Amino acid sequence: MMELLYPDYKSTRLRAPRGERIQLPRASTERTGPALWDGRVAPLDNDLTRQHDGEPLGERIIVHGRVLEDDGRPVAGTLVEVWQCNAAGRYRHDGDRHPAPLDPNFTGGGRCMTDDEGRYRFITVKPGAYPWRNHENAWRAAHIHLSLFGPAFATRLVTQMYFPGDPLFYQDPIFNSVREPKHRELMISSFDLSQTVPEWALAYEFDIVLRGREATPTET
Ligand SMILES: [Fe+2]
């Protein structure tokens, strides 16, 4: 389990497991919840720019992709949730003390279900970089947090999506805690002109592969 200890990412020094994995009995709620797929996800839940009276400030973007098995089969009917800071790098969260403005028109959370081809799509604004106190002058590379649910809580995966060419990658220990450069690449979205909407928004594509050699790194 030592791969979860990455001393440069300071909080892993305390929380990385030191013992062997143990098997815990699964409670029925972990196997049967969260049962979100009976019309509980509204069609506009994937549009983070339309949750308030006005539009949020920042660069409007489309984030889309597919959820795939290792053999390329699409994973349909999976709940994809996102959360992120606003364009200024500030989360709507009491614990966020970054002296950047909150945006009254941006909450920063959204969700959608993958379609029959495993596709998901969000409309949002590009998140800003933000400081954190991990080390001297530490800044997170811009990112969007993603969570995927299979049929139950016990099958949840959590990861972060990055943007191509970010100048902060080299000094972000969360990004670099994924040791292999080729695995880090799997967390970086690609700019997608084909889905970019003229006069409206740039698009970024981010496929999420659940397992296998091309599996998207996830947080344990
Ligand atoms: Fe974050």
Short mmCIF file of N, CA and C in Angstrom, two decimals, residues 41-150:
data_model
loop_
_atom_site.label_atom_id
_atom_site.label_comp_id
_atom_site.label_asym_id
_atom_site.label_seq_id
_atom_site.Cartn_x
_atom_site.Cartn_y
_atom_site.Cartn_z
N VAL A 41 -31.86 12.57 -11.87
CA VAL A 41 -30.89 13.48 -12.45
C VAL A 41 -31.62 14.29 -13.52
N ALA A 42 -31.74 15.59 -13.29
CA ALA A 42 -32.49 16.44 -14.20
C ALA A 42 -31.66 16.78 -15.43
N PRO A 43 -32.31 17.04 -16.56
CA PRO A 43 -31.57 17.28 -17.80
C PRO A 43 -30.56 18.43 -17.70
N LEU A 44 -30.83 19.43 -16.89
CA LEU A 44 -29.91 20.57 -16.81
C LEU A 44 -28.88 20.44 -15.70
N ASP A 45 -28.89 19.32 -15.02
CA ASP A 45 -27.91 19.14 -13.94
C ASP A 45 -26.48 19.11 -14.46
N ASN A 46 -26.32 18.95 -15.77
CA ASN A 46 -24.96 18.91 -16.33
C ASN A 46 -24.48 20.29 -16.78
N ASP A 47 -25.31 21.33 -16.57
CA ASP A 47 -24.93 22.68 -17.01
C ASP A 47 -24.68 23.56 -15.80
N LEU A 48 -23.40 23.74 -15.47
CA LEU A 48 -23.03 24.50 -14.28
C LEU A 48 -23.15 26.01 -14.50
N THR A 49 -23.47 26.40 -15.74
CA THR A 49 -23.59 27.83 -16.04
C THR A 49 -25.04 28.31 -15.97
N ARG A 50 -25.97 27.41 -15.64
CA ARG A 50 -27.39 27.79 -15.63
C ARG A 50 -28.06 27.43 -14.32
N GLN A 51 -27.33 27.55 -13.24
CA GLN A 51 -27.90 27.19 -11.94
C GLN A 51 -28.35 28.41 -11.15
N HIS A 52 -28.14 29.61 -11.72
CA HIS A 52 -28.47 30.85 -11.01
C HIS A 52 -29.11 31.82 -11.99
N ASP A 53 -29.42 33.03 -11.50
CA ASP A 53 -30.11 34.00 -12.36
C ASP A 53 -29.25 34.43 -13.54
N GLY A 54 -27.95 34.60 -13.31
CA GLY A 54 -27.07 35.04 -14.39
C GLY A 54 -26.03 33.99 -14.69
N GLU A 55 -25.22 34.27 -15.70
CA GLU A 55 -24.14 33.34 -16.07
C GLU A 55 -22.91 33.61 -15.22
N PRO A 56 -22.18 32.57 -14.86
CA PRO A 56 -20.94 32.80 -14.12
C PRO A 56 -19.89 33.50 -14.99
N LEU A 57 -18.97 34.20 -14.33
CA LEU A 57 -17.85 34.81 -15.04
C LEU A 57 -16.83 33.73 -15.38
N GLY A 58 -16.04 34.02 -16.40
CA GLY A 58 -14.98 33.09 -16.75
C GLY A 58 -15.13 32.57 -18.17
N GLU A 59 -14.24 31.66 -18.51
CA GLU A 59 -14.23 31.10 -19.86
C GLU A 59 -15.16 29.90 -19.90
N ARG A 60 -16.26 30.03 -20.63
CA ARG A 60 -17.21 28.92 -20.75
C ARG A 60 -16.55 27.78 -21.52
N ILE A 61 -16.70 26.56 -21.01
CA ILE A 61 -16.13 25.39 -21.69
C ILE A 61 -17.12 24.23 -21.67
N ILE A 62 -16.90 23.32 -22.61
CA ILE A 62 -17.62 22.05 -22.65
C ILE A 62 -16.62 20.96 -22.27
N VAL A 63 -17.00 20.10 -21.36
CA VAL A 63 -16.17 18.96 -20.99
C VAL A 63 -16.96 17.69 -21.30
N HIS A 64 -16.43 16.87 -22.14
CA HIS A 64 -17.18 15.67 -22.53
C HIS A 64 -16.23 14.50 -22.71
N GLY A 65 -16.79 13.32 -22.77
CA GLY A 65 -15.98 12.14 -22.99
C GLY A 65 -16.82 10.90 -22.82
N ARG A 66 -16.13 9.78 -22.70
CA ARG A 66 -16.83 8.50 -22.53
C ARG A 66 -16.27 7.75 -21.33
N VAL A 67 -17.11 6.97 -20.72
CA VAL A 67 -16.68 6.05 -19.68
C VAL A 67 -16.58 4.68 -20.34
N LEU A 68 -15.39 4.05 -20.22
CA LEU A 68 -15.11 2.84 -21.00
C LEU A 68 -14.53 1.73 -20.13
N GLU A 69 -14.86 0.50 -20.50
CA GLU A 69 -14.17 -0.66 -19.94
C GLU A 69 -12.79 -0.77 -20.61
N ASP A 70 -11.93 -1.66 -20.11
CA ASP A 70 -10.58 -1.74 -20.67
C ASP A 70 -10.56 -2.24 -22.10
N ASP A 71 -11.62 -2.92 -22.53
CA ASP A 71 -11.66 -3.37 -23.92
C ASP A 71 -12.38 -2.39 -24.82
N GLY A 72 -12.67 -1.20 -24.31
CA GLY A 72 -13.30 -0.17 -25.13
C GLY A 72 -14.81 -0.18 -25.10
N ARG A 73 -15.39 -1.19 -24.41
CA ARG A 73 -16.86 -1.20 -24.33
C ARG A 73 -17.34 0.00 -23.52
N PRO A 74 -18.40 0.68 -23.99
CA PRO A 74 -18.91 1.82 -23.23
C PRO A 74 -19.62 1.39 -21.96
N VAL A 75 -19.54 2.23 -20.95
CA VAL A 75 -20.25 1.98 -19.71
C VAL A 75 -21.44 2.94 -19.67
N ALA A 76 -22.61 2.39 -19.95
CA ALA A 76 -23.83 3.20 -20.01
C ALA A 76 -24.45 3.31 -18.62
N GLY A 77 -25.23 4.36 -18.41
CA GLY A 77 -26.01 4.48 -17.19
C GLY A 77 -25.20 4.65 -15.93
N THR A 78 -24.02 5.27 -16.07
CA THR A 78 -23.19 5.55 -14.89
C THR A 78 -23.36 7.02 -14.50
N LEU A 79 -23.50 7.25 -13.22
CA LEU A 79 -23.62 8.62 -12.75
C LEU A 79 -22.23 9.26 -12.69
N VAL A 80 -22.07 10.38 -13.40
CA VAL A 80 -20.82 11.15 -13.36
C VAL A 80 -21.11 12.46 -12.66
N GLU A 81 -20.38 12.73 -11.61
CA GLU A 81 -20.54 13.99 -10.89
C GLU A 81 -19.24 14.78 -10.97
N VAL A 82 -19.36 16.11 -11.02
CA VAL A 82 -18.18 16.97 -11.05
C VAL A 82 -18.30 18.02 -9.96
N TRP A 83 -17.15 18.47 -9.45
CA TRP A 83 -17.12 19.65 -8.60
C TRP A 83 -15.82 20.38 -8.85
N GLN A 84 -15.87 21.70 -8.72
CA GLN A 84 -14.71 22.49 -9.10
C GLN A 84 -14.80 23.88 -8.48
N CYS A 85 -13.66 24.59 -8.50
CA CYS A 85 -13.66 25.99 -8.09
C CYS A 85 -14.14 26.85 -9.26
N ASN A 86 -14.35 28.13 -8.98
CA ASN A 86 -14.80 29.02 -10.04
C ASN A 86 -13.60 29.51 -10.87
N ALA A 87 -13.87 30.41 -11.79
CA ALA A 87 -12.82 30.86 -12.71
C ALA A 87 -11.70 31.59 -11.99
N ALA A 88 -12.00 32.12 -10.80
CA ALA A 88 -10.98 32.84 -10.03
C ALA A 88 -10.20 31.92 -9.10
N GLY A 89 -10.54 30.65 -9.08
CA GLY A 89 -9.81 29.71 -8.23
C GLY A 89 -10.38 29.58 -6.83
N ARG A 90 -11.65 29.88 -6.67
CA ARG A 90 -12.26 29.85 -5.33
C ARG A 90 -13.41 28.84 -5.31
N TYR A 91 -13.41 27.98 -4.29
CA TYR A 91 -14.52 27.04 -4.09
C TYR A 91 -15.60 27.70 -3.25
N ARG A 92 -16.83 27.35 -3.51
CA ARG A 92 -17.92 27.78 -2.62
C ARG A 92 -17.96 26.81 -1.45
N HIS A 93 -17.07 27.03 -0.53
CA HIS A 93 -16.89 26.12 0.60
C HIS A 93 -16.32 26.93 1.76
N ASP A 94 -16.85 26.71 2.95
CA ASP A 94 -16.42 27.49 4.12
C ASP A 94 -14.94 27.37 4.39
N GLY A 95 -14.37 26.24 4.02
CA GLY A 95 -12.96 26.02 4.31
C GLY A 95 -12.02 26.70 3.33
N ASP A 96 -12.56 27.28 2.27
CA ASP A 96 -11.70 27.88 1.25
C ASP A 96 -11.39 29.33 1.65
N ARG A 97 -10.13 29.60 1.96
CA ARG A 97 -9.72 30.93 2.41
C ARG A 97 -8.93 31.68 1.35
N HIS A 98 -8.92 31.19 0.14
CA HIS A 98 -8.22 31.90 -0.93
C HIS A 98 -8.87 33.26 -1.15
N PRO A 99 -8.10 34.37 -1.06
CA PRO A 99 -8.71 35.69 -1.22
C PRO A 99 -9.04 36.02 -2.67
N ALA A 100 -9.82 35.18 -3.28
CA ALA A 100 -10.31 35.41 -4.65
C ALA A 100 -11.83 35.49 -4.55
N PRO A 101 -12.47 36.19 -5.47
CA PRO A 101 -13.91 36.40 -5.33
C PRO A 101 -14.74 35.14 -5.53
N LEU A 102 -15.80 35.02 -4.72
CA LEU A 102 -16.83 34.04 -5.02
C LEU A 102 -17.67 34.60 -6.17
N ASP A 103 -18.29 33.72 -6.91
CA ASP A 103 -19.16 34.15 -8.00
C ASP A 103 -20.59 33.79 -7.62
N PRO A 104 -21.47 34.80 -7.46
CA PRO A 104 -22.85 34.48 -7.05
C PRO A 104 -23.58 33.60 -8.05
N ASN A 105 -23.05 33.52 -9.26
CA ASN A 105 -23.72 32.73 -10.29
C ASN A 105 -23.03 31.38 -10.54
N PHE A 106 -22.20 30.96 -9.59
CA PHE A 106 -21.52 29.69 -9.80
C PHE A 106 -21.41 28.92 -8.49
N THR A 107 -22.00 27.73 -8.49
CA THR A 107 -21.89 26.85 -7.33
C THR A 107 -20.73 25.88 -7.50
N GLY A 108 -20.59 25.31 -8.69
CA GLY A 108 -19.43 24.46 -8.95
C GLY A 108 -19.70 22.97 -8.87
N GLY A 109 -20.97 22.56 -8.87
CA GLY A 109 -21.28 21.13 -8.86
C GLY A 109 -22.25 20.77 -9.97
N GLY A 110 -22.08 19.60 -10.54
CA GLY A 110 -23.00 19.15 -11.59
C GLY A 110 -22.96 17.64 -11.70
N ARG A 111 -23.92 17.08 -12.45
CA ARG A 111 -23.95 15.62 -12.61
C ARG A 111 -24.73 15.26 -13.86
N CYS A 112 -24.44 14.09 -14.36
CA CYS A 112 -25.24 13.56 -15.47
C CYS A 112 -25.03 12.06 -15.54
N MET A 113 -25.88 11.40 -16.32
CA MET A 113 -25.74 9.96 -16.53
C MET A 113 -25.09 9.73 -17.89
N THR A 114 -24.25 8.70 -18.00
CA THR A 114 -23.72 8.36 -19.32
C THR A 114 -24.83 7.76 -20.18
N ASP A 115 -24.77 8.05 -21.47
CA ASP A 115 -25.79 7.52 -22.38
C ASP A 115 -25.41 6.11 -22.84
N ASP A 116 -26.12 5.60 -23.84
CA ASP A 116 -25.89 4.23 -24.27
C ASP A 116 -24.48 3.99 -24.82
N GLU A 117 -23.84 5.07 -25.28
CA GLU A 117 -22.46 4.95 -25.77
C GLU A 117 -21.44 5.30 -24.71
N GLY A 118 -21.91 5.44 -23.47
CA GLY A 118 -21.00 5.78 -22.37
C GLY A 118 -20.61 7.25 -22.33
N ARG A 119 -21.34 8.08 -23.07
CA ARG A 119 -20.94 9.50 -23.17
C ARG A 119 -21.52 10.33 -22.05
N TYR A 120 -20.71 11.30 -21.62
CA TYR A 120 -21.19 12.33 -20.69
C TYR A 120 -20.79 13.70 -21.24
N ARG A 121 -21.44 14.74 -20.76
CA ARG A 121 -21.13 16.09 -21.26
C ARG A 121 -21.52 17.11 -20.19
N PHE A 122 -20.60 18.04 -19.93
CA PHE A 122 -20.87 19.13 -19.00
C PHE A 122 -20.59 20.47 -19.68
N ILE A 123 -21.34 21.47 -19.27
CA ILE A 123 -21.04 22.85 -19.64
C ILE A 123 -20.67 23.56 -18.34
N THR A 124 -19.53 24.23 -18.35
CA THR A 124 -19.06 24.87 -17.12
C THR A 124 -18.16 26.04 -17.48
N VAL A 125 -17.43 26.56 -16.52
CA VAL A 125 -16.38 27.53 -16.81
C VAL A 125 -15.05 26.91 -16.42
N LYS A 126 -14.01 27.36 -17.09
CA LYS A 126 -12.69 26.79 -16.82
C LYS A 126 -12.27 27.17 -15.40
N PRO A 127 -11.93 26.18 -14.58
CA PRO A 127 -11.53 26.49 -13.20
C PRO A 127 -10.17 27.18 -13.16
N GLY A 128 -10.00 28.09 -12.19
CA GLY A 128 -8.71 28.75 -12.02
C GLY A 128 -7.75 27.89 -11.22
N ALA A 129 -6.47 28.27 -11.25
CA ALA A 129 -5.50 27.68 -10.32
C ALA A 129 -5.76 28.26 -8.94
N TYR A 130 -5.43 27.50 -7.90
CA TYR A 130 -5.58 28.06 -6.56
C TYR A 130 -4.42 27.64 -5.67
N PRO A 131 -4.11 28.48 -4.68
CA PRO A 131 -3.01 28.15 -3.78
C PRO A 131 -3.44 27.15 -2.73
N TRP A 132 -2.51 26.35 -2.27
CA TRP A 132 -2.77 25.51 -1.11
C TRP A 132 -1.48 25.48 -0.32
N ARG A 133 -1.57 25.06 0.94
CA ARG A 133 -0.42 25.28 1.82
C ARG A 133 0.45 24.06 1.95
N ASN A 134 0.54 23.28 0.90
CA ASN A 134 1.31 22.04 0.98
C ASN A 134 2.81 22.31 1.11
N HIS A 135 3.29 23.30 0.39
CA HIS A 135 4.71 23.64 0.43
C HIS A 135 4.84 25.12 0.07
N GLU A 136 6.04 25.63 0.06
CA GLU A 136 6.27 27.03 -0.24
C GLU A 136 5.70 27.40 -1.62
N ASN A 137 4.81 28.40 -1.62
CA ASN A 137 4.26 28.92 -2.89
C ASN A 137 3.62 27.81 -3.73
N ALA A 138 2.81 27.00 -3.07
CA ALA A 138 2.18 25.85 -3.74
C ALA A 138 0.87 26.25 -4.41
N TRP A 139 0.69 25.83 -5.65
CA TRP A 139 -0.54 26.08 -6.41
C TRP A 139 -0.98 24.79 -7.08
N ARG A 140 -2.27 24.52 -7.01
CA ARG A 140 -2.82 23.39 -7.74
C ARG A 140 -2.94 23.72 -9.22
N ALA A 141 -2.53 22.81 -10.06
CA ALA A 141 -2.85 22.93 -11.48
C ALA A 141 -4.37 22.93 -11.62
N ALA A 142 -4.89 23.67 -12.59
CA ALA A 142 -6.35 23.75 -12.78
C ALA A 142 -6.91 22.34 -12.99
N HIS A 143 -8.03 22.06 -12.34
CA HIS A 143 -8.56 20.69 -12.41
C HIS A 143 -10.05 20.69 -12.11
N ILE A 144 -10.69 19.65 -12.55
CA ILE A 144 -12.09 19.38 -12.22
C ILE A 144 -12.12 18.02 -11.53
N HIS A 145 -12.77 17.95 -10.38
CA HIS A 145 -12.93 16.68 -9.67
C HIS A 145 -14.10 15.91 -10.30
N LEU A 146 -13.91 14.61 -10.45
CA LEU A 146 -14.98 13.76 -11.00
C LEU A 146 -15.21 12.56 -10.10
N SER A 147 -16.46 12.18 -9.97
CA SER A 147 -16.83 10.95 -9.28
C SER A 147 -17.70 10.13 -10.21
N LEU A 148 -17.46 8.82 -10.22
CA LEU A 148 -18.29 7.91 -11.00
C LEU A 148 -18.91 6.89 -10.06
N PHE A 149 -20.17 6.66 -10.25
CA PHE A 149 -20.82 5.58 -9.53
C PHE A 149 -21.17 4.46 -10.49
N GLY A 150 -20.81 3.26 -10.12
CA GLY A 150 -21.40 2.11 -10.78
C GLY A 150 -22.78 1.91 -10.16
#
